[in-house]
Structure formats: structure tokens, C-alpha cells
mmCIF file of C-alpha atoms and ligand atoms in Angstrom:
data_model
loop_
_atom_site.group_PDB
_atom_site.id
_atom_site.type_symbol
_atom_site.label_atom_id
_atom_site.label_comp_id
_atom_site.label_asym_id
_atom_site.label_seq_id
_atom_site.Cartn_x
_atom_site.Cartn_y
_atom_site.Cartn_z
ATOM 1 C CA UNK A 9 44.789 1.961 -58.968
ATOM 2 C CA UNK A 10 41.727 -0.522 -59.340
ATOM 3 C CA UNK A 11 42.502 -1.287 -55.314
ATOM 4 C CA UNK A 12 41.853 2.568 -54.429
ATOM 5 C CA UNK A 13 38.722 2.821 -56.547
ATOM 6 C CA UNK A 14 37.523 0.129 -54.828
ATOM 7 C CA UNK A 15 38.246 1.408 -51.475
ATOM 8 C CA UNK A 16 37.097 4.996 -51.964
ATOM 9 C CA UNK A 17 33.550 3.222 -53.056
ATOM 10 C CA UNK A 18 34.058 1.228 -49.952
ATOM 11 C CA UNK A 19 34.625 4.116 -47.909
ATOM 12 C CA UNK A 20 31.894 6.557 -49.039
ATOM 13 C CA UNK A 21 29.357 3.700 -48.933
ATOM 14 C CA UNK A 22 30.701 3.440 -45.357
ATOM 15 C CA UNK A 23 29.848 7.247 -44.956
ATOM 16 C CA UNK A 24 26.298 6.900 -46.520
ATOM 17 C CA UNK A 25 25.195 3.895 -44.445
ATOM 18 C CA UNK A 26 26.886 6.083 -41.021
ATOM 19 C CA UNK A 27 24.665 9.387 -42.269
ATOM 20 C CA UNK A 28 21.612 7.266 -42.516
ATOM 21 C CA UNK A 29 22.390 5.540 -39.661
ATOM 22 C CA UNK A 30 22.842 8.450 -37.585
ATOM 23 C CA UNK A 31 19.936 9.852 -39.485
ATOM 24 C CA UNK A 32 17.302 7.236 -38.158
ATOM 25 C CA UNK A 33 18.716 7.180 -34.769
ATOM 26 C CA UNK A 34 17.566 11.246 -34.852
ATOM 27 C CA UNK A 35 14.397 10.399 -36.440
ATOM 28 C CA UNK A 36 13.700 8.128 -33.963
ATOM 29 C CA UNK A 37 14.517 10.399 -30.953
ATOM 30 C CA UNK A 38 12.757 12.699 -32.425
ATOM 31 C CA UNK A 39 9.107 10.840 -32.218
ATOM 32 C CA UNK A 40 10.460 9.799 -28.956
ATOM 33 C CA UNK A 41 10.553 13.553 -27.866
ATOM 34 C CA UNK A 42 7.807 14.526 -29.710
ATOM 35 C CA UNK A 43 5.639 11.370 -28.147
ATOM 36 C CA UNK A 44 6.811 12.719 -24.681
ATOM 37 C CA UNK A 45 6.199 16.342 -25.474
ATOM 38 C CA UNK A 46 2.855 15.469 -25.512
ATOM 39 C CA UNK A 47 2.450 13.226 -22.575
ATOM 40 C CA UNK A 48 4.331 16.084 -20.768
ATOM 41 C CA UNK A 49 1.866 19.006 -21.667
ATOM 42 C CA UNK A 50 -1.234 17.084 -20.333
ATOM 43 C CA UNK A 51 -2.721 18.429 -17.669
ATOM 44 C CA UNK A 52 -3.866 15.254 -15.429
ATOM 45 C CA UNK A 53 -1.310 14.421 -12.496
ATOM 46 C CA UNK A 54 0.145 11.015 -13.531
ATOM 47 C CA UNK A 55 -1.075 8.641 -10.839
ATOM 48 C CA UNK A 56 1.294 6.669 -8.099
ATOM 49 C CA UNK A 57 2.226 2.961 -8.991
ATOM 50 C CA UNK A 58 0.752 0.803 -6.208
ATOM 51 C CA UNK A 59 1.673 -2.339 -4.852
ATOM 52 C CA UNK A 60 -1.226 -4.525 -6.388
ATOM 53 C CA UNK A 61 -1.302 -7.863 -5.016
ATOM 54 C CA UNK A 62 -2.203 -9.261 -8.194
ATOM 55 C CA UNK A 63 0.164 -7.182 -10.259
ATOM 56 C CA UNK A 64 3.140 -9.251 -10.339
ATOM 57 C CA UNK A 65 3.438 -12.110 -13.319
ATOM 58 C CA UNK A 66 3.069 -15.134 -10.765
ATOM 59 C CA UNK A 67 0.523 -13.323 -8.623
ATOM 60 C CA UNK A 68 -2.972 -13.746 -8.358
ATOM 61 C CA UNK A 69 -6.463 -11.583 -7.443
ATOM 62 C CA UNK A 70 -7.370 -11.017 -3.477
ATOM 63 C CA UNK A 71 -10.600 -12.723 -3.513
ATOM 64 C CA UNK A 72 -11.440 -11.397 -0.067
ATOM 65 C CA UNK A 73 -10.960 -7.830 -1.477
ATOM 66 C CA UNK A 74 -12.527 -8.330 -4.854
ATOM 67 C CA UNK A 75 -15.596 -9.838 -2.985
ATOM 68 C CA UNK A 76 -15.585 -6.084 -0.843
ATOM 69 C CA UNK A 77 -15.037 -4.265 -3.959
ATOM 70 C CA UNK A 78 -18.622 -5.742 -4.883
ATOM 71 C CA UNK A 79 -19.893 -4.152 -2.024
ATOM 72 C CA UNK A 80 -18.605 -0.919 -2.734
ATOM 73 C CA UNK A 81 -19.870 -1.167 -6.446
ATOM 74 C CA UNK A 82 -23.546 -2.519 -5.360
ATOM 75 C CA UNK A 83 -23.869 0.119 -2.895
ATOM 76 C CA UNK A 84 -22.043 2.996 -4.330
ATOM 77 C CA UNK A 85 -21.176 2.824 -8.061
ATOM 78 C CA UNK A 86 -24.257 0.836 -8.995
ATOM 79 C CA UNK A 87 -26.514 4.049 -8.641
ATOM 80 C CA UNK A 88 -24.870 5.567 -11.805
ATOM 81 C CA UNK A 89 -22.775 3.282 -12.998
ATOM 82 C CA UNK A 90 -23.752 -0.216 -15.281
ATOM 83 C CA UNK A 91 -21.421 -3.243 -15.421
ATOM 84 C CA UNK A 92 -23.084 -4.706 -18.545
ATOM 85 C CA UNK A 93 -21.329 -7.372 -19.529
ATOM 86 C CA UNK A 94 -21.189 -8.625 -15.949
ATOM 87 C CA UNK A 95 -23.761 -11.744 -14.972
ATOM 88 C CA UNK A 96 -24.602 -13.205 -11.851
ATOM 89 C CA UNK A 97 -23.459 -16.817 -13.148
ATOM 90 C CA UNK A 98 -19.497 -14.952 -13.170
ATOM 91 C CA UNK A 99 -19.199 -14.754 -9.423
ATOM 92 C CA UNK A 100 -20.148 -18.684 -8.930
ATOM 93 C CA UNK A 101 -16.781 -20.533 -7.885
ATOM 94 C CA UNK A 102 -14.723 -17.440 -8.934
ATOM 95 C CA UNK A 103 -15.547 -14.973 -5.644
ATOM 96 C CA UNK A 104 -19.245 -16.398 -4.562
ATOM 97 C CA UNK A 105 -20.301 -19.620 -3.532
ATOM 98 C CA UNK A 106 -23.127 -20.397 -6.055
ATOM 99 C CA UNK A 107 -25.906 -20.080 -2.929
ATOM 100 C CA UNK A 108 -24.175 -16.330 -1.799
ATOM 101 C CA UNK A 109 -24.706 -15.651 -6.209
ATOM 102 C CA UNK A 110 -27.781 -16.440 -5.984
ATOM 103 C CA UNK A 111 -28.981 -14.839 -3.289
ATOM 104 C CA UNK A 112 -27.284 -11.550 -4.843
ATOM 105 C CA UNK A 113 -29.334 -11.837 -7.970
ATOM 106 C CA UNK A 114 -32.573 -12.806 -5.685
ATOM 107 C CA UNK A 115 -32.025 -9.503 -4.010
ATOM 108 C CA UNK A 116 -31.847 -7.324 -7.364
ATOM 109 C CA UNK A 117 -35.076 -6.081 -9.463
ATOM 110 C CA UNK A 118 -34.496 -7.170 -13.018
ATOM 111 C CA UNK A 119 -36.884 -5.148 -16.375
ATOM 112 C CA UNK A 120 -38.575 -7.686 -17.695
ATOM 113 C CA UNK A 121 -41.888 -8.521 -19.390
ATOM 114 C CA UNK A 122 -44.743 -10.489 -18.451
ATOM 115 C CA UNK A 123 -46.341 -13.553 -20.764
ATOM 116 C CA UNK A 124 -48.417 -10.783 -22.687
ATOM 117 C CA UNK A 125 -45.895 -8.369 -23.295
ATOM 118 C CA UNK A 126 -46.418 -5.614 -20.022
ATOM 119 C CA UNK A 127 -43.030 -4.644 -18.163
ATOM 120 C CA UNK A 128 -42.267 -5.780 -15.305
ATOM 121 C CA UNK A 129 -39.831 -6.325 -12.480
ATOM 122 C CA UNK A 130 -39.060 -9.272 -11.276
ATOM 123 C CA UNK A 131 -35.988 -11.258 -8.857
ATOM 124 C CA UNK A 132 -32.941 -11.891 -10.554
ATOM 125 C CA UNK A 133 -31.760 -15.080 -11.385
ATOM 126 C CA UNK A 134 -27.934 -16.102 -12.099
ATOM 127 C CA UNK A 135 -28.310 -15.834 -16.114
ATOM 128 C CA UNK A 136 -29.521 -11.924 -15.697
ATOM 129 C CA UNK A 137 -27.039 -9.063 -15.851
ATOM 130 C CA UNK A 138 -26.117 -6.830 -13.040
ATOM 131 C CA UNK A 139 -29.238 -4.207 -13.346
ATOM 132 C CA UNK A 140 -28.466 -0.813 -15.029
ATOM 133 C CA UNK A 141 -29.195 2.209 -13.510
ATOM 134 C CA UNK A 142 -30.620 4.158 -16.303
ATOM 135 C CA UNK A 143 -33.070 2.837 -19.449
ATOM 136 C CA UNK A 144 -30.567 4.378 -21.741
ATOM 137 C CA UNK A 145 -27.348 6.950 -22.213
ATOM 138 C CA UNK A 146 -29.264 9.310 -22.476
ATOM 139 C CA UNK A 147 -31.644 9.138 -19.137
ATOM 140 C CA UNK A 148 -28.172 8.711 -17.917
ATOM 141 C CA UNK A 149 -26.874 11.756 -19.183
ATOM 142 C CA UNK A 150 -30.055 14.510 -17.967
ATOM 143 C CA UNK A 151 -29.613 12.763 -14.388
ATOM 144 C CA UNK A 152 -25.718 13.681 -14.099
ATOM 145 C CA UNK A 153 -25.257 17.191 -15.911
ATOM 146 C CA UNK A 154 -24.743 16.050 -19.251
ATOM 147 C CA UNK A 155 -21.772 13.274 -18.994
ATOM 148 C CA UNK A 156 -23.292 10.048 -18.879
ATOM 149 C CA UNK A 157 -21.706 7.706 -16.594
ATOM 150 C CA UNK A 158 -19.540 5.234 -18.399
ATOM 151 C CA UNK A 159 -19.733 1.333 -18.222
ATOM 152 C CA UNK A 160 -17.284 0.134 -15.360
ATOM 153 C CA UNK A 161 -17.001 -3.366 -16.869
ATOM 154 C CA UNK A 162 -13.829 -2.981 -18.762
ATOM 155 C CA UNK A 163 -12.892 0.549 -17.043
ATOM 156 C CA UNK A 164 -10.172 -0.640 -15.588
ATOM 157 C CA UNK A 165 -8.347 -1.946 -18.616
ATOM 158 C CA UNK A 166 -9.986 1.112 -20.523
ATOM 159 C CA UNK A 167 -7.784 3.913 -18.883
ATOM 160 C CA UNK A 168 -3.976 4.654 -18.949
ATOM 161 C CA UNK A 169 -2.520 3.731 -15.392
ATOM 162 C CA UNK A 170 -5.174 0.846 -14.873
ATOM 163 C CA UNK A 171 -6.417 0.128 -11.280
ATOM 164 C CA UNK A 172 -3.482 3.094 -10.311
ATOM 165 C CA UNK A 173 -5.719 5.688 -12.125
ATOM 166 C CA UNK A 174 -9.194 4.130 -10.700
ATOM 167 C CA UNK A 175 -7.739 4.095 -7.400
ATOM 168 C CA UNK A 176 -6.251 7.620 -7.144
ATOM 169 C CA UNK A 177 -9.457 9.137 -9.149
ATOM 170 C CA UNK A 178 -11.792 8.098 -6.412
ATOM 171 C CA UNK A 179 -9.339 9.181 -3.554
ATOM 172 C CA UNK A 180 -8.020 12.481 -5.260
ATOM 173 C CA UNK A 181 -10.753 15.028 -4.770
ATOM 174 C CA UNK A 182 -9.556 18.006 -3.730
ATOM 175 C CA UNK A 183 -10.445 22.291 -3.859
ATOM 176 C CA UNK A 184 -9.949 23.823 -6.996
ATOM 177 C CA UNK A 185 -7.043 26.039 -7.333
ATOM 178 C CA UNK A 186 -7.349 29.462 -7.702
ATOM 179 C CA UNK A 187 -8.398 30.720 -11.359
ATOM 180 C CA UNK A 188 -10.161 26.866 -12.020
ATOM 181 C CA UNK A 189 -13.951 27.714 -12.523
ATOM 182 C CA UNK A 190 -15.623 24.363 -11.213
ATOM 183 C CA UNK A 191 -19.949 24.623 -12.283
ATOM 184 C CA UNK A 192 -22.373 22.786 -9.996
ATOM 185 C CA UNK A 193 -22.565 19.557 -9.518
ATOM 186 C CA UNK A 194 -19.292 19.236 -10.562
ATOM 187 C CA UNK A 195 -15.810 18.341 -9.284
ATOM 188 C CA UNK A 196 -12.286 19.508 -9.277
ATOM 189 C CA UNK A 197 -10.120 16.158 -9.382
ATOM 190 C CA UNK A 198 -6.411 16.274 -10.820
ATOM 191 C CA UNK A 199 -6.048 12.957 -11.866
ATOM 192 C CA UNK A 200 -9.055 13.565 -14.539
ATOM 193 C CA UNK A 201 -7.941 14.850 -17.951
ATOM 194 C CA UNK A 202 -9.203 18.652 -17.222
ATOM 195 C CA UNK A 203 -9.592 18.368 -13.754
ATOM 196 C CA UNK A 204 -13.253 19.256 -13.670
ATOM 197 C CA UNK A 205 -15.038 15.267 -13.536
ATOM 198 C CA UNK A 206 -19.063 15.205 -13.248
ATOM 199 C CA UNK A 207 -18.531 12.720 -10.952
ATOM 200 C CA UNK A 208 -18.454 14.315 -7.365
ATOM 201 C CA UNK A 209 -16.502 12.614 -4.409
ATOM 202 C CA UNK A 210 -18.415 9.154 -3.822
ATOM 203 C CA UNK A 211 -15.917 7.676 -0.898
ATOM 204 C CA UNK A 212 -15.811 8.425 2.205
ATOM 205 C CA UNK A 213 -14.784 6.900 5.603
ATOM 206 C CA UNK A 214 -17.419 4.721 6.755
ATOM 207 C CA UNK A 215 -19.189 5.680 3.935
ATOM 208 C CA UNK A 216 -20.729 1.856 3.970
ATOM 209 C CA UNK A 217 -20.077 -1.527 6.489
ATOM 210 C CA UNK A 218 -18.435 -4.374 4.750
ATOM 211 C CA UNK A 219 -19.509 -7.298 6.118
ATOM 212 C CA UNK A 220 -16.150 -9.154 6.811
ATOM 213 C CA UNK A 221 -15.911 -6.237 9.368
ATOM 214 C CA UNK A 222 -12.818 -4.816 7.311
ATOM 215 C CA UNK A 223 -12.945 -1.138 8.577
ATOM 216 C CA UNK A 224 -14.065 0.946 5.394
ATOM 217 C CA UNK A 225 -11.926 3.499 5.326
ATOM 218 C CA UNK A 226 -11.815 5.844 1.512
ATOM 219 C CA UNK A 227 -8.651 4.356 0.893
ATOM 220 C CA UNK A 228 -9.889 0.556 1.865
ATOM 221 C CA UNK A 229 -12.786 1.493 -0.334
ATOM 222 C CA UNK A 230 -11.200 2.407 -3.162
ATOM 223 C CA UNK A 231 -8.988 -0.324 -3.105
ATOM 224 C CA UNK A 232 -11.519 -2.734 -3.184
ATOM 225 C CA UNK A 233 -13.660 -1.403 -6.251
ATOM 226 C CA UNK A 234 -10.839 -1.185 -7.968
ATOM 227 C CA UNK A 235 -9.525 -4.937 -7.609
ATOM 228 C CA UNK A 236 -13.160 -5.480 -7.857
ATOM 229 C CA UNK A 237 -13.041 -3.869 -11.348
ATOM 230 C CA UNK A 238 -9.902 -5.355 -12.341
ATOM 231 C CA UNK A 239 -11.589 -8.706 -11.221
ATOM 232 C CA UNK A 240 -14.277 -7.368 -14.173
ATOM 233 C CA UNK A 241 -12.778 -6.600 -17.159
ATOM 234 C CA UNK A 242 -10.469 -9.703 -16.878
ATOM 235 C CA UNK A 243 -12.078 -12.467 -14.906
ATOM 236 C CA UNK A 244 -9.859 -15.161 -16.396
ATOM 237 C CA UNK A 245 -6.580 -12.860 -15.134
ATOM 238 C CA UNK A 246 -5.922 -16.218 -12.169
ATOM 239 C CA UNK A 247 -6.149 -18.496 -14.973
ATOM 240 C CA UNK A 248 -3.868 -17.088 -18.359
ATOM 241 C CA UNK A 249 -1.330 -16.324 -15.105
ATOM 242 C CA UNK A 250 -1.157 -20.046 -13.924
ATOM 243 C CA UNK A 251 -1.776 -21.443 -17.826
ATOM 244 C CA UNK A 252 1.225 -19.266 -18.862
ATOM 245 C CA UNK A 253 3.597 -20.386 -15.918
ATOM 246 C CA UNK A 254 2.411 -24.047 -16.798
ATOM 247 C CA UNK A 255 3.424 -23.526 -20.632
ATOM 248 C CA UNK A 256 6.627 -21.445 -18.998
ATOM 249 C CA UNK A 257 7.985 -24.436 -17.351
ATOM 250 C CA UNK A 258 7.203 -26.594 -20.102
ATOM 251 C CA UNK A 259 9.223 -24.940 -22.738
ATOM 252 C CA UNK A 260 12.759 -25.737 -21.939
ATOM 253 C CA UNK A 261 11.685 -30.073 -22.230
ATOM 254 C CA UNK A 262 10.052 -28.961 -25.894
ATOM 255 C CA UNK A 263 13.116 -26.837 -26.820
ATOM 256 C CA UNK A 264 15.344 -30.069 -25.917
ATOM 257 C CA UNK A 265 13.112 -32.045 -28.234
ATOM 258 C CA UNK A 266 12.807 -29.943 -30.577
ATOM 259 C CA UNK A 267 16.460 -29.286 -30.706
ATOM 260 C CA UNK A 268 16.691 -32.965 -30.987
ATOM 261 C CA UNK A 269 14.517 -33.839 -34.040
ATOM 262 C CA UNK A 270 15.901 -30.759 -35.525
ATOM 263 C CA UNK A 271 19.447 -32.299 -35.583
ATOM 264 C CA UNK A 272 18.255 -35.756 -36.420
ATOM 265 C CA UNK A 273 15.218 -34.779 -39.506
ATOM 266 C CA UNK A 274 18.823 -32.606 -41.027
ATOM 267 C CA UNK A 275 22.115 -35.039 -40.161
ATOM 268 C CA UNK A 276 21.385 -36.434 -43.304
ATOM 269 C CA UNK A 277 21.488 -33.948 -45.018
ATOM 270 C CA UNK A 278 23.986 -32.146 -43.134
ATOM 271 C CA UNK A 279 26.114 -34.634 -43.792
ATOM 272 C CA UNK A 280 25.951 -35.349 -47.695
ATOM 273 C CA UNK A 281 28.401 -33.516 -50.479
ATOM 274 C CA UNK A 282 26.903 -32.277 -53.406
ATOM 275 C CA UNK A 283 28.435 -32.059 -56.538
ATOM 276 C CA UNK A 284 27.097 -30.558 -59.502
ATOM 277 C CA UNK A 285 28.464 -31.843 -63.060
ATOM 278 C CA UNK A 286 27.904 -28.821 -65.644
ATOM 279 C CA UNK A 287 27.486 -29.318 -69.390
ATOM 280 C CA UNK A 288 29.723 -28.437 -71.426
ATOM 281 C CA UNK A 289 29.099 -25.269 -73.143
ATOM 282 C CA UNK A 290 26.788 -24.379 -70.983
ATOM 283 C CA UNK A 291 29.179 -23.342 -67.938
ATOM 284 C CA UNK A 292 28.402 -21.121 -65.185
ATOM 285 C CA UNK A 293 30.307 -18.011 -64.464
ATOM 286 C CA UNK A 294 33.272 -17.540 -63.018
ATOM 287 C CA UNK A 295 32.863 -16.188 -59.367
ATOM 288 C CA UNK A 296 35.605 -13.397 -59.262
HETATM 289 C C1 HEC B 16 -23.871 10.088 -8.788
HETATM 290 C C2 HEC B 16 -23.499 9.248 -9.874
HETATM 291 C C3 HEC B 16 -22.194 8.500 -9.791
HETATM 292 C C4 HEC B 16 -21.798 7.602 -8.842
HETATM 293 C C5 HEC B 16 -22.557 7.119 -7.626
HETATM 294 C C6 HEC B 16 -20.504 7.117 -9.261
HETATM 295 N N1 HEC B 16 -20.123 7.725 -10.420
HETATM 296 FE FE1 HEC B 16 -18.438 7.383 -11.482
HETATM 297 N N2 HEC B 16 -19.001 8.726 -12.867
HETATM 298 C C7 HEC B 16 -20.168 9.452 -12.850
HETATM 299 C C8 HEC B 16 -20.203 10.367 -13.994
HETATM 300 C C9 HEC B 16 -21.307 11.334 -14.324
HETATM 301 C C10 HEC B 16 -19.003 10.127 -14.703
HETATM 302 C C11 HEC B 16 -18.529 10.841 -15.969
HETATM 303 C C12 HEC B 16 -17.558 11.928 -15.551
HETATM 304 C C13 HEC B 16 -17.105 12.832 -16.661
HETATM 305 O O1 HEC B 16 -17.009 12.368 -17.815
HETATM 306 O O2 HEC B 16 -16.841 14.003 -16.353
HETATM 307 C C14 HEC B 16 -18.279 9.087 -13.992
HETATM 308 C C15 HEC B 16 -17.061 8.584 -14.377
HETATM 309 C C16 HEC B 16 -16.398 7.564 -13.731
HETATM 310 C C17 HEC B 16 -15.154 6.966 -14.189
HETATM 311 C C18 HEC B 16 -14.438 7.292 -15.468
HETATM 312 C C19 HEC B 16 -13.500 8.448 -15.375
HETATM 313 C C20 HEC B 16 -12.813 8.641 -16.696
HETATM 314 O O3 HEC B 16 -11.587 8.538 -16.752
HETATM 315 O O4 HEC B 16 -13.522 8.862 -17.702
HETATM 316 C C21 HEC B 16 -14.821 6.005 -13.282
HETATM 317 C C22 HEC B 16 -13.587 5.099 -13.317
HETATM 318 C C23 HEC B 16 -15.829 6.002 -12.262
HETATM 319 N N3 HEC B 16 -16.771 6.952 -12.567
HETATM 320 C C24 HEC B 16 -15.818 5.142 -11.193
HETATM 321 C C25 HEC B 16 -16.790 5.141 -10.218
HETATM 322 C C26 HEC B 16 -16.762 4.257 -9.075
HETATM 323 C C27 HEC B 16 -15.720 3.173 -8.828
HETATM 324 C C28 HEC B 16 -17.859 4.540 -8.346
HETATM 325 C C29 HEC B 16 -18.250 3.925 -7.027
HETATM 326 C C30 HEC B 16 -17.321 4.050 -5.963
HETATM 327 C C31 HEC B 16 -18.579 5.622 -9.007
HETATM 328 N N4 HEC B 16 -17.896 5.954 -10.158
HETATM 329 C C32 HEC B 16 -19.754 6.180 -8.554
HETATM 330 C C33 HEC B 16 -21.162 9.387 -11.909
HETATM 331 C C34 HEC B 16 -21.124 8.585 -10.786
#
């Protein structure tokens, strides 16, 4: 009789941990659908996955293409565009020699002031930022209709899809469909939440001479200022890639001494039998 009890509590605690079971698994597909409900009803065009050189876990930046991306950025992007937390001193020994840096800063106007106070401009030198554009957001703003160009320094980390997004933003301008009302100075651009950017098409073929002679075709372009961005938001990206392959092939000699000590710090105890007198009167209970 007690036997059945016992298995009919058995069994409908059985039931109750299957309902809940089944109950999370529901919840959980539920925020799944609900999560991808909402990724499905916006209206940007998801952009293609492209075959980054540097994407992979062992792989590292094209130096020869970040170093064209610069161009692009100095020529194109740098009219409207700031890369603030970007110094001259970052591109010595990473994708400069420290001569080609600082003849780069040497050929940029930096605001300063003189000894009494007066602004002025003056040659840059490898502690000084890469110049912004505008004196503030919103100078920035009244020169572009309103939007204020962002800051490209960590752009490319900044945005869903990465360099995939940067690179099919600045290559996907196209004619508004029908019924799409796009104002003046504006764009239609599908990638761009909306579709309507303030930024109008900047690439184009030939649009500027790199000087490695690389024909500078939109595509090349874009390719470049966006490795070149990458290359900004993380400039230690060549480094935590080798440091974590180092620490990669390290672990399996630490596990083995770990592993090691573990069993020797424990075979003592491991080994011992405890047994534990009780008083009398004082015993403990019975285990049923
Ligand atoms: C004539 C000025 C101008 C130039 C030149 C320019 N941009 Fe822009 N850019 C803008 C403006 C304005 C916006 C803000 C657009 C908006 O919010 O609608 C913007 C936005 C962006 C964005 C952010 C889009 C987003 O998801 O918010 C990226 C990335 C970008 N620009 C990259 C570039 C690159 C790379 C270049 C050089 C090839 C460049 N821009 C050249 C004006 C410019």
C-alpha cells in the first residue's frame, strides 16, 4: 500500500517536472520567435558575409589594404567624418614606418593656440589626433542636413554586421523605389535602417589614385576603409589573435600539471578512512 503511495508521488512529481519542463522549453521558443519577429520586420536588407582576410581566429589584418583604407578615409571620409580617438603615434610600426607617420601628421593642419592664447594652426606632430572636420556636433550637423556625421573610430565594431555592413553601406546606393519619398541631399540606401541615409554615395571608380597603383575601383575602395576601420576600433586585433593561440597551445601542458598536483595535493586524503565514534546518547538518526 505504502509502495503505491510512494510511487503515485513519484509519478506525479514526474508529471510536474515534464509540464515545467516542457513549459520552459515553450517559453524559451517563444523569446526565440519573438526575438526573430523583430529582426524579421526591420526594414534594412541584412548585409552579405564576406570573406575578410582577417576574419578567421588564426588570421591576421592586410596591412597593405589597411594602409589604402587610410587613403580612402584621408581623402574621402575625413571631410565629414572624425576618427577621434585615432593619433598619429598608432600607425608607427603597426601600418607606417615612423618617417611615412610623420610625414602624415606634417602634412595635416592641427587647432591650436599660440604662447598668448590666439588660435592657431599649425603641422601636426605624431602625439596630435587625426584633425576633425567640424569645431563641434553641431557645426557638423547644419553642414549635412541635420544628421551629424558620426565618429568612424569604433564604427566598425559599433554596427550589427561589422565591416559586412560598412562595406555594403558604401557600395549599396541605389534609386528609390517607387512610393519612397527621398528629400535633398539625401540618399536612398537599403542597407541603412530606413533606407533614406544623409550620407550621399561617396565611392566611386577612380574616385581617388592609391599610391601602390592598386586600381581603385568602389568595391576596392570600400574594402579598404573598411579593413582600415576595423584596423581602428581594434588596433591590437594581430596581437589578442597571436596572444590567444600562444595561451591556446599552452593549455593542454598546464591541464597535465594541473591534473597532476590535483591528484597528488588529494591522494592523501583520498586515501584515508574516516570513522566517526558517536556518544552515547547522543546518536544520530537512523538513515531509512
Ligand atoms: C559629405 C559628408 C560625408 C562624407 C564625405 C562621408 N560621410 Fe559618412 N556619413 C555622413 C552623414 C551625414 C552620416 C549620418 C547619416 C544618417 O544618420 O542619416 C554618415 C554616416 C556614416 C556611417 C554610419 C551609418 C550608420 O549606420 O549610422 C558610416 C559607417 C559612414 N558614414 C562611413 C563613411 C565612410 C567610410 C566615408 C568615406 C568613404 C564617409 N562616410 C564619407 C556624411 C559623410
Amino acid at each position: 500500500m505504502q509502495r503505491a503511495v510512494a510511487q503515485g508521488t513519484k509519478a506525479v512529481s514526474r508529471t510536474a517536472a515534464v509540464i515545467a519542463g516542457a513549459a520552459g522549453f515553450t517559453g524559451l521558443g517563444l523569446v526565440y520567435a519573438l526575438e526573430n519577429s523583430v529582426s524579421a520586420s526591420s526594414d534594412a536588407v541584412h548585409p552579405y558575409h564576406l570573406p575578410w582576410s582577417h576574419a578567421g581566429p588564426f588570421s591576421s589584418f592586410d596591412i597593405a589594404s589597411v594602409r589604402r583604407g587610410y587613403e580612402v578615409y584621408k581623402q574621402v571620409c575625413a571631410a565629414c567624418h572624425s576618427m577621434k580617438f585615432i593619433h598619429y603615434r598608432h600607425f608607427v610600426d603597426t601600418i607606417m614606418t615612423e618617417e611615412e607617420a610623420k610625414a602624415e601628421a606634417a602634412d595635416a593642419l592641427i587647432n591650436d593656440v599660440d604662447d598668448r592664447g590666439a588660435p592657431i594652426q599649425r603641422p601636426g606632430i605624431l602625439t596630435d589626433k587625426l584633425p576633425a572636420p567640424y569645431p563641434n556636433k553641431k557645426a557638423a550637423a547644419a553642414a549635412n542636413n541635420g544628421a551629424a556625421p558620426p565618429d568612424l573610430s569604433l564604427m566598425s565594431l559599433a554596427r550589427h554586421g561589422g565591416d559586412d555592413y560598412v562595406f555594403s553601406l558604401l557600395t549599396g546606393y541605389m534609386e528609390a523605389p517607387a512610393g519612397i519619398k527621398v528629400d535633398d541631399g539625401k540618399a536612398y540606401n537599403p542597407y541603412f535602417p530606413g533606407g533614406v541615409i544623409s550620407m550621399p554615395q561617396q565611392l566611386f571608380d577612380e574616385g581617388i589614385e592609391y599610391k601602390d597603383g592598386t586600381p581603385a575601383t568602389m568595391s576596392q575602395q570600400a574594402k579598404d576603409v573598411s579593413a582600415f576601420m576595423h584596423w581602428c576600433a581594434e588596433p591590437f586585433h594581430d596581437t589578442r589573435k597571436k596572444w590567444a593561440l600562444k595561451i591556446a597551445a599552452l593549455i593542454p601542458f598546464v591541464a597535465v600539471i594541473l591534473v597532476y598536483g590535483k591528484r597528488h595535493f588529494w591522494s592523501f586524503n583520498k586515501s584515508q578512512k574516516f570513522i566517526f565514534k558517536t556518544v552515547k546518547g547522543r546518536e544520530p538518526p537512523k538513515h531509512q
